[in-house]
Amino acid sequence: MASHRRPKPPSRTRVTVLTATAAAAVALSAQSAHADPRPSKAEAKAEVDKLYEEAEQATEKFNGAKEQHDKLQKQVDELQDRVARGQEELNKLRDGLGSLATAQYRSGSIDPTLQLLLSSDPDTYLEKASTLNQLSAKQADTLRLIAAKQRALAQQRKEATTKLADLESTRKALGERQREIQGKLAEAQKVLNAFSEKERAEITGSDKGADGAKGTGGKSGGDSAGTGGSSSHPNVPAGSGRGGAALGAAQSQLGKPYHYGATGMASWDCSGLTQWAYGQAGVSLPRISQDQANAGTRIYSQSQLQPGDLVIFYGDQHHVGLYAGNGQVLHAPRTGTVVRYEAMGNMPFQFGVRVG
């Protein structure tokens, strides 16, 4: 006869283990379903290129704010120096009248009008003819001079206060631009961290890993299709005039790393390099690329470019380099790269600028 005993129920421990295992499996499955897969190299390149371009746009805004900040700082320093010198001159004039008042007091013949020394507004007294009649010509001239000095000092202090407020505003703008740049670079690095160092170099088209290893001086062998990579040194034709001299100066900086806001000599950003290069040729260029775009005669046909001409890229003109001949630009590209030659076609060319 078959046994009709009921199967033994599972122990509480076994039920707990099974439940936990099932829950973990469901959680892992849900995680898998919602986890973002690693992007392809093409997708990563598109995202990183976009972030680097936005970082460079912010860099030129940073450079503009920095230039304005430095200009305002110089103006504030000059105003404060003028106020200090004016106050010193005013104190000497007051001391002179004070000595005269002391002498008159001792002789018992103090002129009551010298109470002007106690006033912060000598003009009030000078407006009264009766007061002026009691003053010697020298005393009246001195008081007029004091009044003029006080007016000038008041105006200079007011101007300095306004400039200080403007200076504080530019400091805030600098901080905002810096945070924006760093945020874009951090986003790009987050994308790149999913790849090996070799893959990162392929994605960024850099001469070094995006984590900061030293570059090779721009000798990356040749253009890599779709990567925006640097080209090998082109056969650069000899330049002439100031443009040729600027190109020669820039060539001495090949291999130095890009860093936003940098003006040399250890590192450069795009407009910092071109400004310095032309400075070596005896030409003073503005600091930012948008202003450099207006520093000479514009040339819209690439076939008319000459070595050393400035070349402007992107619709908002946020990138600049030096034409190196044979369809090449010498420039400081972006974070993770070094000063190098690159094919002009890797970026949207806008126009060239012939300086001087």
C-alpha angles and dihedrals in degrees: 000000000000119000116250097192115142116246115259110260115242116264120257090246092055092048090051092050093048092048093050092047092050092048091050091050091052091048092050090048091051091047091051092049093052101035114112109241117230108271120243118258089254091053092045091050092052091050095044093046089052092049093046091050091050089048090053091049088053089046093060089048088050090050091051092050090047092051091050091046092052092047092051092046090055091049092049091049091050092048092049090050090051092049091050092049091045092050090050091052091047091051091052091051091049091047089053092054090043091057090051092050091050091052092049092048091054091050090048092240103099113164108235090217089070086078081089084086088073093052126089089204113054090169089074090063097038090059090065113085092200090060093048091052090061093053129084115241090251093051092048092050091049092050092048089051091050091051091050091048091051092051092048092048092050090052093047092049090050091049091047090051091053092047091049090054090050090048091054089050092054090048089056091047090051091052092048093050091047092051090047092052093046091047092054092047091049091052091050091048090051090057092046094048089074089067137064121258091257091050091047090055090050092049095048096036087228131155089229140023115285089244091076109266112158116272130236098242096265097299099128095146103248146329114305111214113247096004101086088229127168122265129233116264107293124219093265112206117227112269125215136213122003094329091056091048091050091050091050090052092049091051088062088064097055112136097024113129128255118243125169114254092011121142099179167221098145095025141004146202120212101267093035089061096047093045091052094044093054090044087061087055091053097258123123110216126187116257104246130059095238090058093043087056087069096045097099147346115329119232116196100181116077089207089065096053120115128204109277097026113134112250119205123206136194128026094272091047093236096146131059136175141158122269108242099186130253093062093303132127126203108213150133099257111189146297113322094029139084135227103287149141117271138174112267089225092068090078135038103266115213106176144310128250123215108206122208 
